[in-house]
mmCIF file of C-alpha atoms in Angstrom:
data_model
loop_
_atom_site.group_PDB
_atom_site.id
_atom_site.type_symbol
_atom_site.label_atom_id
_atom_site.label_comp_id
_atom_site.label_asym_id
_atom_site.label_seq_id
_atom_site.Cartn_x
_atom_site.Cartn_y
_atom_site.Cartn_z
ATOM 1 C CA MET A 136 0.331 -0.262 0.045
ATOM 2 C CA SER A 137 1.445 3.347 -0.512
ATOM 3 C CA VAL A 138 0.081 6.065 1.111
ATOM 4 C CA ASP A 139 0.874 10.178 0.210
ATOM 5 C CA ALA A 140 0.044 12.652 2.716
ATOM 6 C CA THR A 141 -3.439 13.530 2.149
ATOM 7 C CA ALA A 142 -4.781 12.053 5.673
ATOM 8 C CA ALA A 143 -5.412 15.785 6.940
ATOM 9 C CA LEU A 144 -6.511 17.701 3.404
ATOM 10 C CA THR A 145 -9.369 19.323 3.215
ATOM 11 C CA GLY A 146 -10.759 19.359 -0.346
ATOM 12 C CA THR A 147 -13.890 21.038 -1.381
ATOM 13 C CA ARG A 148 -16.959 19.011 -2.636
ATOM 14 C CA VAL A 149 -20.980 20.024 -3.920
ATOM 15 C CA THR A 150 -23.600 18.711 -1.958
ATOM 16 C CA MET A 151 -26.930 18.669 -3.137
ATOM 17 C CA THR A 152 -29.036 18.966 -0.711
ATOM 18 C CA GLY A 153 -32.534 17.913 -2.169
ATOM 19 C CA SER A 154 -35.365 18.025 -4.581
ATOM 20 C CA GLY A 155 -35.507 21.746 -6.064
ATOM 21 C CA GLU A 156 -34.045 24.485 -8.517
ATOM 22 C CA PRO A 157 -30.482 23.926 -8.514
ATOM 23 C CA GLU A 158 -29.097 27.584 -7.383
ATOM 24 C CA GLN A 159 -30.640 26.765 -3.599
ATOM 25 C CA GLN A 160 -30.139 22.960 -3.566
ATOM 26 C CA LEU A 161 -26.335 22.623 -3.796
ATOM 27 C CA VAL A 162 -24.301 23.494 -1.699
ATOM 28 C CA THR A 163 -20.027 24.312 -2.274
ATOM 29 C CA GLY A 164 -18.049 23.305 1.348
ATOM 30 C CA HIS A 165 -15.595 21.451 2.506
ATOM 31 C CA GLU A 166 -15.054 18.525 3.793
ATOM 32 C CA THR A 167 -11.643 16.025 4.914
ATOM 33 C CA VAL A 168 -9.896 13.914 2.659
ATOM 34 C CA PRO A 169 -10.805 10.054 2.369
ATOM 35 C CA ALA A 170 -8.855 7.308 2.925
ATOM 36 C CA ALA A 171 -8.399 4.624 0.488
ATOM 37 C CA GLY A 172 -10.653 1.330 2.027
ATOM 38 C CA ARG A 173 -9.829 -2.459 1.138
ATOM 39 C CA GLY A 174 -10.107 -2.569 -2.349
ATOM 40 C CA LYS A 175 -10.069 1.074 -3.659
ATOM 41 C CA VAL A 176 -8.254 3.897 -4.091
ATOM 42 C CA VAL A 177 -8.113 8.308 -3.653
ATOM 43 C CA VAL A 178 -8.350 9.886 -7.475
ATOM 44 C CA ARG A 179 -8.065 13.321 -6.634
ATOM 45 C CA VAL A 180 -10.388 14.524 -9.657
ATOM 46 C CA GLU A 181 -8.776 16.976 -12.468
ATOM 47 C CA ALA A 182 -12.060 16.841 -14.354
ATOM 48 C CA ALA A 183 -16.015 16.011 -13.834
ATOM 49 C CA GLY A 184 -18.927 15.327 -15.707
ATOM 50 C CA VAL A 185 -22.406 17.213 -14.988
ATOM 51 C CA SER A 186 -24.883 15.521 -16.745
ATOM 52 C CA PHE A 187 -28.534 14.516 -18.121
ATOM 53 C CA ALA A 188 -28.614 12.101 -14.696
ATOM 54 C CA GLU A 189 -28.112 14.894 -12.682
ATOM 55 C CA VAL A 190 -30.962 16.916 -13.845
ATOM 56 C CA GLN A 191 -32.768 13.988 -12.654
ATOM 57 C CA MET A 192 -30.985 13.258 -8.960
ATOM 58 C CA LEU A 193 -32.169 16.524 -8.624
ATOM 59 C CA GLN A 194 -35.682 16.594 -8.816
ATOM 60 C CA HIS A 195 -36.200 13.106 -7.352
ATOM 61 C CA LEU A 196 -36.430 11.345 -10.945
ATOM 62 C CA HIS A 197 -33.530 9.377 -11.087
ATOM 63 C CA PRO A 198 -34.038 5.868 -11.425
ATOM 64 C CA PHE A 199 -31.662 4.698 -8.343
ATOM 65 C CA PRO A 200 -32.065 7.967 -6.535
ATOM 66 C CA PRO A 201 -29.295 8.496 -3.818
ATOM 67 C CA ARG A 202 -30.654 9.974 -0.649
ATOM 68 C CA PHE A 203 -30.009 14.013 0.204
ATOM 69 C CA PRO A 204 -27.770 15.000 0.885
ATOM 70 C CA PHE A 205 -24.858 13.156 -1.259
ATOM 71 C CA VAL A 206 -22.520 14.599 -3.383
ATOM 72 C CA PRO A 207 -23.218 14.169 -7.455
ATOM 73 C CA GLY A 208 -21.265 13.720 -9.941
ATOM 74 C CA TYR A 209 -21.812 10.793 -13.064
ATOM 75 C CA ASP A 210 -17.595 10.197 -14.005
ATOM 76 C CA LEU A 211 -14.855 11.176 -13.900
ATOM 77 C CA VAL A 212 -11.430 11.662 -15.234
ATOM 78 C CA GLY A 213 -8.083 12.251 -12.638
ATOM 79 C CA ARG A 214 -4.827 11.372 -10.565
ATOM 80 C CA ILE A 215 -4.515 8.313 -7.747
ATOM 81 C CA THR A 216 -3.637 10.049 -5.046
ATOM 82 C CA GLU A 217 -3.945 7.134 -2.135
ATOM 83 C CA VAL A 218 -3.876 2.939 -2.891
ATOM 84 C CA GLY A 219 -6.120 1.241 -0.171
ATOM 85 C CA GLU A 220 -4.931 -2.343 1.058
ATOM 86 C CA GLY A 221 -4.959 -5.441 -1.682
ATOM 87 C CA VAL A 222 -5.076 -3.072 -4.714
ATOM 88 C CA THR A 223 -2.154 -4.530 -7.128
ATOM 89 C CA ALA A 224 -3.258 -2.964 -10.384
ATOM 90 C CA TRP A 225 -3.108 0.126 -9.896
ATOM 91 C CA ARG A 226 -0.187 2.820 -8.492
ATOM 92 C CA VAL A 227 0.306 6.616 -7.285
ATOM 93 C CA GLY A 228 -0.165 8.624 -10.280
ATOM 94 C CA ASP A 229 -1.885 6.637 -12.555
ATOM 95 C CA ARG A 230 -4.097 8.014 -14.249
ATOM 96 C CA VAL A 231 -7.922 6.850 -14.561
ATOM 97 C CA ALA A 232 -11.265 7.557 -15.321
ATOM 98 C CA ALA A 233 -14.463 6.707 -13.078
ATOM 99 C CA MET A 234 -18.076 6.187 -13.868
ATOM 100 C CA PRO A 235 -19.348 6.737 -9.946
ATOM 101 C CA ARG A 236 -23.178 7.746 -10.454
ATOM 102 C CA TYR A 237 -22.918 10.348 -7.919
ATOM 103 C CA GLY A 238 -20.160 11.668 -5.770
ATOM 104 C CA ALA A 239 -17.198 13.042 -8.625
ATOM 105 C CA TRP A 240 -17.806 16.624 -7.627
ATOM 106 C CA GLN A 241 -15.789 16.568 -5.605
ATOM 107 C CA GLU A 242 -12.033 17.636 -5.202
ATOM 108 C CA TYR A 243 -11.083 13.916 -3.973
ATOM 109 C CA VAL A 244 -13.169 10.616 -4.058
ATOM 110 C CA GLU A 245 -12.917 6.939 -3.018
ATOM 111 C CA THR A 246 -14.218 4.595 -4.905
ATOM 112 C CA PRO A 247 -13.679 0.944 -6.054
ATOM 113 C CA ALA A 248 -10.015 0.034 -8.221
ATOM 114 C CA LYS A 249 -12.099 -2.951 -9.599
ATOM 115 C CA HIS A 250 -14.547 -0.455 -12.520
ATOM 116 C CA LEU A 251 -10.576 2.748 -13.438
ATOM 117 C CA ALA A 252 -9.958 2.417 -16.550
ATOM 118 C CA PRO A 253 -6.792 4.217 -17.407
ATOM 119 C CA VAL A 254 -6.408 7.340 -18.961
ATOM 120 C CA PRO A 255 -3.826 8.121 -21.722
ATOM 121 C CA GLU A 256 -1.600 11.402 -20.220
ATOM 122 C CA ASP A 257 -1.688 14.117 -23.363
ATOM 123 C CA LEU A 258 -5.903 13.747 -23.527
ATOM 124 C CA ASP A 259 -6.876 16.773 -21.874
ATOM 125 C CA ALA A 260 -9.283 16.231 -18.368
ATOM 126 C CA ALA A 261 -12.278 18.257 -20.272
ATOM 127 C CA GLU A 262 -12.440 16.050 -23.480
ATOM 128 C CA ALA A 263 -11.201 12.606 -21.739
ATOM 129 C CA VAL A 264 -14.439 13.059 -19.361
ATOM 130 C CA ALA A 265 -16.858 13.896 -21.771
ATOM 131 C CA LEU A 266 -16.716 10.436 -23.719
ATOM 132 C CA VAL A 267 -16.852 7.902 -19.965
ATOM 133 C CA ALA A 268 -20.503 7.816 -19.544
ATOM 134 C CA ASN A 269 -21.987 9.671 -22.594
ATOM 135 C CA GLY A 270 -18.917 8.659 -25.475
ATOM 136 C CA VAL A 271 -19.698 4.467 -24.139
ATOM 137 C CA THR A 272 -23.039 4.856 -24.745
ATOM 138 C CA ALA A 273 -23.067 6.365 -27.827
ATOM 139 C CA TYR A 274 -20.646 3.791 -28.209
ATOM 140 C CA GLN A 275 -21.889 0.740 -27.059
ATOM 141 C CA MET A 276 -24.812 1.307 -28.638
ATOM 142 C CA LEU A 277 -23.561 1.518 -32.216
ATOM 143 C CA ASP A 278 -21.980 -1.726 -31.574
ATOM 144 C CA ARG A 279 -23.497 -3.461 -29.078
ATOM 145 C CA LEU A 280 -27.415 -2.982 -30.175
ATOM 146 C CA THR A 281 -28.186 -2.050 -33.800
ATOM 147 C CA GLY A 282 -26.466 -4.704 -36.439
ATOM 148 C CA LEU A 283 -26.075 -0.969 -38.123
ATOM 149 C CA ALA A 284 -23.706 -1.481 -42.353
ATOM 150 C CA PRO A 285 -21.972 1.643 -43.877
ATOM 151 C CA GLY A 286 -24.731 2.924 -45.992
ATOM 152 C CA ASP A 287 -27.956 2.903 -43.243
ATOM 153 C CA THR A 288 -30.087 5.895 -42.479
ATOM 154 C CA VAL A 289 -30.082 6.704 -38.412
ATOM 155 C CA LEU A 290 -31.869 9.149 -35.934
ATOM 156 C CA VAL A 291 -30.139 10.308 -33.212
ATOM 157 C CA HIS A 292 -32.367 12.313 -30.787
ATOM 158 C CA GLY A 293 -30.900 14.708 -29.359
ATOM 159 C CA ALA A 294 -27.904 14.968 -31.785
ATOM 160 C CA SER A 295 -27.090 18.364 -29.763
ATOM 161 C CA GLY A 296 -26.524 16.784 -26.464
ATOM 162 C CA GLY A 297 -23.724 15.248 -24.658
ATOM 163 C CA VAL A 298 -24.576 11.755 -25.871
ATOM 164 C CA GLY A 299 -26.210 12.778 -29.079
ATOM 165 C CA THR A 300 -22.538 14.587 -30.587
ATOM 166 C CA VAL A 301 -20.242 11.929 -29.746
ATOM 167 C CA LEU A 302 -23.328 9.503 -31.499
ATOM 168 C CA ALA A 303 -23.636 11.273 -34.552
ATOM 169 C CA ARG A 304 -20.146 11.542 -34.814
ATOM 170 C CA LEU A 305 -19.245 8.213 -34.066
ATOM 171 C CA ALA A 306 -22.501 6.860 -36.562
ATOM 172 C CA VAL A 307 -20.524 9.083 -39.577
ATOM 173 C CA HIS A 308 -17.211 8.160 -39.806
ATOM 174 C CA ARG A 309 -18.736 4.139 -39.641
ATOM 175 C CA GLY A 310 -20.222 5.693 -42.944
ATOM 176 C CA LEU A 311 -24.127 5.601 -41.189
ATOM 177 C CA ARG A 312 -26.069 8.412 -42.868
ATOM 178 C CA VAL A 313 -27.692 11.041 -39.681
ATOM 179 C CA ILE A 314 -30.887 12.743 -39.217
ATOM 180 C CA GLY A 315 -30.140 14.007 -36.232
ATOM 181 C CA THR A 316 -33.445 16.513 -33.950
ATOM 182 C CA ALA A 317 -32.495 19.135 -32.024
ATOM 183 C CA SER A 318 -34.023 23.136 -31.849
ATOM 184 C CA PRO A 319 -33.375 24.911 -34.953
ATOM 185 C CA ALA A 320 -30.615 27.708 -32.874
ATOM 186 C CA LYS A 321 -28.497 24.235 -32.976
ATOM 187 C CA HIS A 322 -28.956 22.729 -36.316
ATOM 188 C CA GLU A 323 -26.085 24.598 -37.460
ATOM 189 C CA THR A 324 -23.758 22.358 -34.832
ATOM 190 C CA VAL A 325 -25.602 18.993 -35.832
ATOM 191 C CA ARG A 326 -24.669 19.531 -39.393
ATOM 192 C CA ALA A 327 -21.192 20.618 -37.679
ATOM 193 C CA LEU A 328 -21.499 17.125 -36.928
ATOM 194 C CA GLY A 329 -21.937 16.095 -40.572
ATOM 195 C CA ALA A 330 -26.096 14.939 -39.292
ATOM 196 C CA GLU A 331 -28.834 16.442 -41.713
ATOM 197 C CA PRO A 332 -30.940 18.309 -39.124
ATOM 198 C CA LEU A 333 -34.318 18.108 -37.473
ATOM 199 C CA ASP A 334 -36.406 20.140 -35.224
ATOM 200 C CA TYR A 335 -38.285 18.180 -33.241
ATOM 201 C CA ARG A 336 -40.883 19.948 -32.594
ATOM 202 C CA THR A 337 -42.161 19.318 -36.177
ATOM 203 C CA PRO A 338 -45.812 18.180 -36.219
ATOM 204 C CA ASP A 339 -45.548 14.931 -36.730
ATOM 205 C CA LEU A 340 -41.891 13.462 -36.875
ATOM 206 C CA PRO A 341 -42.519 10.293 -38.015
ATOM 207 C CA SER A 342 -43.881 12.160 -41.935
ATOM 208 C CA ALA A 343 -40.902 14.840 -42.250
ATOM 209 C CA VAL A 344 -38.281 11.409 -41.334
ATOM 210 C CA ARG A 345 -40.052 9.649 -44.283
ATOM 211 C CA GLY A 346 -39.970 12.293 -45.525
ATOM 212 C CA LEU A 347 -36.004 12.508 -45.592
ATOM 213 C CA ALA A 348 -35.914 8.245 -45.327
ATOM 214 C CA PRO A 349 -38.756 7.368 -47.348
ATOM 215 C CA GLY A 350 -38.335 3.284 -45.949
ATOM 216 C CA GLY A 351 -37.530 4.741 -42.343
ATOM 217 C CA VAL A 352 -34.299 4.390 -40.898
ATOM 218 C CA GLN A 353 -32.401 1.346 -39.402
ATOM 219 C CA ALA A 354 -32.118 3.010 -36.094
ATOM 220 C CA VAL A 355 -33.690 5.359 -33.949
ATOM 221 C CA PHE A 356 -31.403 6.275 -30.966
ATOM 222 C CA ASP A 357 -34.520 7.907 -28.385
ATOM 223 C CA HIS A 358 -33.644 10.066 -24.580
ATOM 224 C CA ILE A 359 -36.893 10.576 -24.841
ATOM 225 C CA GLY A 360 -38.973 7.872 -23.402
ATOM 226 C CA GLY A 361 -42.516 8.220 -22.782
ATOM 227 C CA ARG A 362 -45.630 8.944 -25.767
ATOM 228 C CA GLY A 363 -42.701 9.629 -28.061
ATOM 229 C CA LEU A 364 -40.979 6.384 -28.060
ATOM 230 C CA ASP A 365 -44.270 5.576 -30.335
ATOM 231 C CA ASP A 366 -42.941 8.104 -33.023
ATOM 232 C CA SER A 367 -39.895 6.945 -32.569
ATOM 233 C CA TRP A 368 -40.715 3.407 -33.336
ATOM 234 C CA ALA A 369 -43.051 4.505 -36.256
ATOM 235 C CA MET A 370 -39.525 5.812 -38.172
ATOM 236 C CA LEU A 371 -37.923 1.756 -38.144
ATOM 237 C CA ALA A 372 -37.788 0.564 -42.117
ATOM 238 C CA ARG A 373 -38.421 -2.915 -41.672
ATOM 239 C CA GLY A 374 -35.754 -4.894 -39.664
ATOM 240 C CA GLY A 375 -35.300 -2.266 -38.192
ATOM 241 C CA THR A 376 -33.946 -1.166 -34.054
ATOM 242 C CA LEU A 377 -35.249 1.172 -31.922
ATOM 243 C CA VAL A 378 -32.880 1.618 -28.207
ATOM 244 C CA SER A 379 -34.110 3.768 -26.017
ATOM 245 C CA PHE A 380 -31.657 5.232 -23.703
ATOM 246 C CA ASP A 381 -33.314 7.503 -21.159
ATOM 247 C CA SER A 382 -36.357 9.298 -20.287
ATOM 248 C CA SER A 383 -37.313 13.316 -19.710
ATOM 249 C CA VAL A 384 -38.790 13.745 -16.456
ATOM 250 C CA ALA A 385 -40.857 16.882 -18.190
ATOM 251 C CA GLY A 386 -44.192 17.188 -16.390
ATOM 252 C CA TYR A 387 -43.760 14.792 -13.328
ATOM 253 C CA ARG A 388 -43.421 16.188 -9.929
ATOM 254 C CA PRO A 389 -40.495 15.609 -7.492
ATOM 255 C CA GLY A 390 -40.579 11.981 -6.016
ATOM 256 C CA GLN A 391 -41.942 10.134 -8.885
ATOM 257 C CA TRP A 392 -38.454 8.335 -9.114
ATOM 258 C CA PHE A 393 -39.486 5.803 -11.095
ATOM 259 C CA ARG A 394 -42.839 6.814 -13.027
ATOM 260 C CA PRO A 395 -40.485 8.673 -16.213
ATOM 261 C CA HIS A 396 -39.142 5.145 -17.207
ATOM 262 C CA VAL A 397 -42.118 2.538 -16.380
ATOM 263 C CA PRO A 398 -43.326 3.876 -20.213
ATOM 264 C CA ALA A 399 -39.963 2.371 -21.543
ATOM 265 C CA LEU A 400 -40.213 -0.425 -19.558
ATOM 266 C CA LEU A 401 -43.770 -1.110 -20.724
ATOM 267 C CA ARG A 402 -43.711 -0.703 -24.752
ATOM 268 C CA THR A 403 -40.162 -2.990 -25.006
ATOM 269 C CA ALA A 404 -41.793 -5.314 -23.427
ATOM 270 C CA ARG A 405 -44.904 -5.478 -25.522
ATOM 271 C CA ARG A 406 -42.688 -4.812 -29.101
ATOM 272 C CA PHE A 407 -40.207 -7.765 -27.810
ATOM 273 C CA LEU A 408 -43.346 -10.122 -27.423
ATOM 274 C CA ALA A 409 -44.836 -8.879 -30.581
ATOM 275 C CA ARG A 410 -41.950 -9.351 -32.070
ATOM 276 C CA LEU A 411 -41.847 -13.390 -30.932
ATOM 277 C CA LEU A 412 -45.743 -13.650 -32.446
ATOM 278 C CA GLY A 413 -44.355 -12.090 -36.184
ATOM 279 C CA LEU A 414 -45.966 -9.217 -35.763
ATOM 280 C CA THR A 415 -43.243 -6.174 -35.386
ATOM 281 C CA GLY A 416 -41.827 -6.322 -39.298
ATOM 282 C CA GLY A 417 -39.269 -7.830 -37.998
ATOM 283 C CA ARG A 418 -38.418 -4.065 -35.936
ATOM 284 C CA ARG A 419 -37.567 -4.762 -32.806
ATOM 285 C CA MET A 420 -36.957 -1.867 -29.349
ATOM 286 C CA THR A 421 -34.090 -2.929 -25.866
ATOM 287 C CA MET A 422 -33.145 -0.774 -23.487
ATOM 288 C CA TYR A 423 -29.890 0.347 -22.658
ATOM 289 C CA TYR A 424 -28.009 1.701 -19.349
ATOM 290 C CA VAL A 425 -24.442 2.662 -18.920
ATOM 291 C CA LYS A 426 -22.030 0.087 -16.220
ATOM 292 C CA PRO A 427 -18.403 -0.868 -15.232
ATOM 293 C CA GLY A 428 -16.936 -3.347 -16.798
ATOM 294 C CA PRO A 429 -14.162 -5.387 -18.803
ATOM 295 C CA ASP A 430 -16.915 -3.837 -21.753
ATOM 296 C CA PHE A 431 -16.735 -0.447 -20.489
ATOM 297 C CA ASN A 432 -12.876 -0.082 -20.542
ATOM 298 C CA ALA A 433 -12.730 -1.968 -23.969
ATOM 299 C CA ALA A 434 -14.452 0.796 -25.412
ATOM 300 C CA LEU A 435 -13.773 3.307 -23.827
ATOM 301 C CA ASP A 436 -10.132 2.563 -24.913
ATOM 302 C CA ALA A 437 -10.805 2.817 -27.898
ATOM 303 C CA LEU A 438 -12.883 6.087 -27.709
ATOM 304 C CA TYR A 439 -9.384 7.545 -26.213
ATOM 305 C CA GLY A 440 -7.890 6.048 -28.977
ATOM 306 C CA LEU A 441 -10.207 7.450 -31.452
ATOM 307 C CA LEU A 442 -9.613 11.255 -29.893
ATOM 308 C CA ALA A 443 -5.787 10.964 -30.031
ATOM 309 C CA GLU A 444 -5.766 10.228 -33.959
ATOM 310 C CA GLY A 445 -8.105 13.586 -33.858
ATOM 311 C CA VAL A 446 -10.955 11.003 -35.517
ATOM 312 C CA LEU A 447 -13.666 11.858 -32.378
ATOM 313 C CA LYS A 448 -13.361 15.548 -30.986
ATOM 314 C CA PRO A 449 -16.219 15.513 -27.799
ATOM 315 C CA GLU A 450 -18.050 19.059 -27.980
ATOM 316 C CA ILE A 451 -17.937 20.477 -24.984
ATOM 317 C CA ALA A 452 -20.129 23.231 -23.628
ATOM 318 C CA GLY A 453 -18.556 24.227 -20.338
ATOM 319 C CA ARG A 454 -15.674 24.225 -18.203
ATOM 320 C CA HIS A 455 -16.474 25.234 -14.717
ATOM 321 C CA GLN A 456 -15.260 25.842 -11.621
ATOM 322 C CA LEU A 457 -16.853 23.048 -8.220
ATOM 323 C CA ASP A 458 -18.713 27.015 -7.370
ATOM 324 C CA GLY A 459 -19.991 26.676 -10.994
ATOM 325 C CA ALA A 460 -22.040 23.558 -10.921
ATOM 326 C CA ALA A 461 -25.493 24.969 -9.820
ATOM 327 C CA ASP A 462 -25.043 27.009 -13.772
ATOM 328 C CA ALA A 463 -23.656 24.538 -15.349
ATOM 329 C CA LEU A 464 -26.782 22.355 -14.226
ATOM 330 C CA ARG A 465 -29.193 25.525 -15.024
ATOM 331 C CA GLN A 466 -27.970 25.496 -18.751
ATOM 332 C CA LEU A 467 -28.559 21.573 -18.853
ATOM 333 C CA LEU A 468 -32.398 22.272 -17.368
ATOM 334 C CA GLU A 469 -33.206 25.655 -20.211
ATOM 335 C CA GLY A 470 -31.754 23.592 -23.258
ATOM 336 C CA ARG A 471 -28.861 25.418 -23.409
ATOM 337 C CA SER A 472 -25.984 23.678 -23.870
ATOM 338 C CA VAL A 473 -24.819 22.079 -26.763
ATOM 339 C CA GLY A 474 -22.555 18.673 -26.185
ATOM 340 C CA LYS A 475 -20.761 18.404 -22.227
ATOM 341 C CA HIS A 476 -20.816 20.570 -18.951
ATOM 342 C CA VAL A 477 -17.416 19.724 -17.089
ATOM 343 C CA LEU A 478 -16.450 20.878 -13.428
ATOM 344 C CA LEU A 479 -12.756 21.451 -12.726
ATOM 345 C CA PRO A 480 -11.652 21.382 -9.184
#
């Protein structure tokens, strides 16, 4: 075990104290730096991501919500400062990425060593963390769930968001035609990604999509959920795949923690049964949830390779200090963001 002198130090952290407005419920303070327990390490955070998961948590509408008060932060990139007993694969000074799901919005984080992934030294911390949860989500949905081939057409909802921008770039790089929904103010961004923009508020969106792709699209990536999944299903070509990877929480009351996600679960189950009965024209619907493990690390390593080669460049919506977390979350809430907000402790 190798330990530095952090035991007596304090670090800055952001705590989410309850449901409500970010300006009132996010509190910046100081806490003693943790010690690394058995099988864990302490990481000095270089960059932590801000994501829609924190919006859901703030409104107590995340499917797996921690109890208030807690430190938010889905993903991070940083450097190990302490190694706990039983950890042999990592050393002090190693640069790593982790996806703890919460706890990343602080200077020092204790996290299980088994869930770490290596980060190349020459990568920008903000760009590196933008590829942790968001990048792996995009990469694995394309690789594992759709069976797409060059020349196929896909639709990416929220193509200007943290996942959507990476997904669009990856799909274009793989020779796919991409239609991306976004507000009109973000259409130039979508075009710059190599995709064809479409206003997500367009009346009869399935007809608008079929105007661009008369036979339907081979895949739809949907982060909205709810009844919008029926529109996404209607856009599919025969044999196409609808991937649901999140759910909007608009219109739900704080504390209805699982209700926004029920429509996706029910529709996935119904369409699975309908497909078994041969009633879907070969179309299928699946759900995706990012999780750590060997497949996660392999995907992140591939993404970091594309970043180093200049093939992939994540869109950074803003770089904020920890005390700017409320502003970053506010921009997400109001739909003013393009790409990923990042906190830099």
